[in-house]
Coordinates of C-alpha atoms in Angstrom, one line a residue:
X1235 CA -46.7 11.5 -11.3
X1236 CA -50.4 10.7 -12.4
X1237 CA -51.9 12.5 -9.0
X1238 CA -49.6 15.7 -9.5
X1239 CA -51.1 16.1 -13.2
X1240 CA -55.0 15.2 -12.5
X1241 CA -56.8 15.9 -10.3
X1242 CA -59.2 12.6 -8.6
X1243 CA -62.2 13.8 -9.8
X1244 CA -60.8 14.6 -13.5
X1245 CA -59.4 10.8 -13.3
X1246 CA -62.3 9.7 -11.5
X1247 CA -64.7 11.0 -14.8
X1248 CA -63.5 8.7 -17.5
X1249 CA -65.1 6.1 -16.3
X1250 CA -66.7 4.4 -13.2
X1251 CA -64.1 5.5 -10.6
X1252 CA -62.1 2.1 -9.8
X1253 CA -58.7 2.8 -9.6
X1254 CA -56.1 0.2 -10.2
X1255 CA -52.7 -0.6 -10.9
X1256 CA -51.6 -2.7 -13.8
X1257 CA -48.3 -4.5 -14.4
X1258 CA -47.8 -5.1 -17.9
X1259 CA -45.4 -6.5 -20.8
X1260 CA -43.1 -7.7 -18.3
X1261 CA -39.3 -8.3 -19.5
X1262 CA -38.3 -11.1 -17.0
X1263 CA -38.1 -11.1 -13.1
X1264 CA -35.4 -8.0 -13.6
X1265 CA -38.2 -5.3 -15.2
X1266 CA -42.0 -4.6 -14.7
X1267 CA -43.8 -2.1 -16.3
X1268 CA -46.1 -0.4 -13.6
X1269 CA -48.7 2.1 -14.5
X1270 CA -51.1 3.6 -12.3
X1271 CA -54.7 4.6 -13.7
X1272 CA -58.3 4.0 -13.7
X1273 CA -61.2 2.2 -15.4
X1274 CA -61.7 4.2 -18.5
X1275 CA -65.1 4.7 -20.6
X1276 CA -64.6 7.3 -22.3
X1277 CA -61.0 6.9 -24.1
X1278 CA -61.7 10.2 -25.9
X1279 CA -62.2 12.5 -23.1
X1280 CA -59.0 11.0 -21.5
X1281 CA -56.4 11.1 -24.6
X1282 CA -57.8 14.5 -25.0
X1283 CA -56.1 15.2 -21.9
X1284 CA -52.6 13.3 -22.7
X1285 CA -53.5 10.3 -21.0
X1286 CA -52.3 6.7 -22.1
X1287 CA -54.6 4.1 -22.6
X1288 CA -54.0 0.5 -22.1
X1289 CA -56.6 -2.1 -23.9
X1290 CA -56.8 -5.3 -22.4
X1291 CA -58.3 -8.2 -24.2
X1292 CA -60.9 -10.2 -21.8
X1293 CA -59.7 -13.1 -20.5
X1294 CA -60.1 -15.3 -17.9
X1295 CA -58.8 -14.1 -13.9
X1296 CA -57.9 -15.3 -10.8
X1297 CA -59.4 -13.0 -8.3
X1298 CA -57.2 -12.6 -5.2
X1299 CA -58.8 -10.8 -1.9
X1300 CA -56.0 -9.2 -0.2
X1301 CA -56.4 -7.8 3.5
X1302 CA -53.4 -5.8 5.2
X1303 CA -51.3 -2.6 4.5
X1304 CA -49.9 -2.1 1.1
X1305 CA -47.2 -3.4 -0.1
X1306 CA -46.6 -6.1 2.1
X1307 CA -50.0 -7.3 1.8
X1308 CA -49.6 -7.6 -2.2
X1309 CA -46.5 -9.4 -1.5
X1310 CA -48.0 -12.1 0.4
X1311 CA -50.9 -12.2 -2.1
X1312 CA -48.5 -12.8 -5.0
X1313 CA -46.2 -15.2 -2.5
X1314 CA -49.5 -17.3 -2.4
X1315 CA -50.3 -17.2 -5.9
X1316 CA -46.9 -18.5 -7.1
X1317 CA -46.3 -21.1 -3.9
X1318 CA -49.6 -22.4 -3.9
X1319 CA -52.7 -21.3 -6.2
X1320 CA -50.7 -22.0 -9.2
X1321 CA -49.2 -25.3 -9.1
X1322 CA -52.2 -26.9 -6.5
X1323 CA -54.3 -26.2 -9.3
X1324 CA -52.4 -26.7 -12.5
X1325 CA -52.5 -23.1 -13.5
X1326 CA -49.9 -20.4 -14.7
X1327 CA -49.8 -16.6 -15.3
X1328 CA -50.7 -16.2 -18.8
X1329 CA -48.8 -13.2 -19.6
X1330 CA -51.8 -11.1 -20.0
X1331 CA -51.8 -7.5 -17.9
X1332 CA -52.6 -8.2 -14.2
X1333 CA -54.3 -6.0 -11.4
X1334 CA -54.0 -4.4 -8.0
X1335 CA -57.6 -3.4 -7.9
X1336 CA -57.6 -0.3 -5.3
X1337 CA -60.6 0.6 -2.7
X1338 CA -60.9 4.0 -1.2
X1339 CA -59.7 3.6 2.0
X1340 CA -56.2 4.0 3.4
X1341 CA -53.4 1.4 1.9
X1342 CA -51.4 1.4 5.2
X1343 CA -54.4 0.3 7.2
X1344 CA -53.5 -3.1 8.7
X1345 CA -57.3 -4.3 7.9
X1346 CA -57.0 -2.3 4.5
X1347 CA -58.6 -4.5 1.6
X1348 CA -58.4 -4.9 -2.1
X1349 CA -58.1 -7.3 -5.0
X1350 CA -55.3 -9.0 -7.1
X1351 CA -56.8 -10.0 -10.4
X1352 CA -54.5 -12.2 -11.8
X1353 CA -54.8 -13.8 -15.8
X1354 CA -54.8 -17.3 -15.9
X1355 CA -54.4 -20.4 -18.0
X1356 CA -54.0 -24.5 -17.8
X1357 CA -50.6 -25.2 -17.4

């Protein structure tokens, strides 16, 4: 929906280019709230144009490298996270808005890679 409104570069303009997806506000395992976007600087520019903005306060991230086509390779990112980064090191989602940090490149490249930056806190 974003890509048949906006054009890349329009999108690209708000800010430093980094395009990402963001989970949010999540209700449960049963609902996630998905929004796909970019790195905003200039929140003016972009509302101007009808765009949403999400603030996120700073906090403190896990970053996750993930190698491999999309979305498998976010599922085995996430499958790691919750089987093993979490309880080896005493640490839990926090609730905050996490993200699928995006490079240029094509997403169904089986070397394809990216980031998962994941909020953290002591459990």
């Amino acid at each position: 929906e974003l890509y048949s409104k906006y054009s890349f570069e329009q999108l690209e303009s708000f800010g430093n280019g980094q395009s990402l997806g963001v989970c949010y506000e999540n209700e449960g395992n049963d609902k996630i709230n998905y929004m796909a976007g970019y790195n905003v600087l200039d929140d003016a520019k972009a509302r101007n144009l009808g765009l949403d903005i999400l603030e996120v306060k700073e906090t403190e991230y896990a970053v996750v490298p993930v190698k491999g086509s999309v979305p498998d390779s976010i599922h085995q990112a996430w499958k790691y996270l919750l089987e093993e980064f979490f309880p080896e090191n005493g640490y839990k989602h926090s609730g905050l808005p996490d993200f699928e940090v995006y490079t240029e490149n094509d997403i169904h490249d089986p070397n394809y890679e990216m980031e998962l930056w994941v909020p953290i806190s002591k459990q």
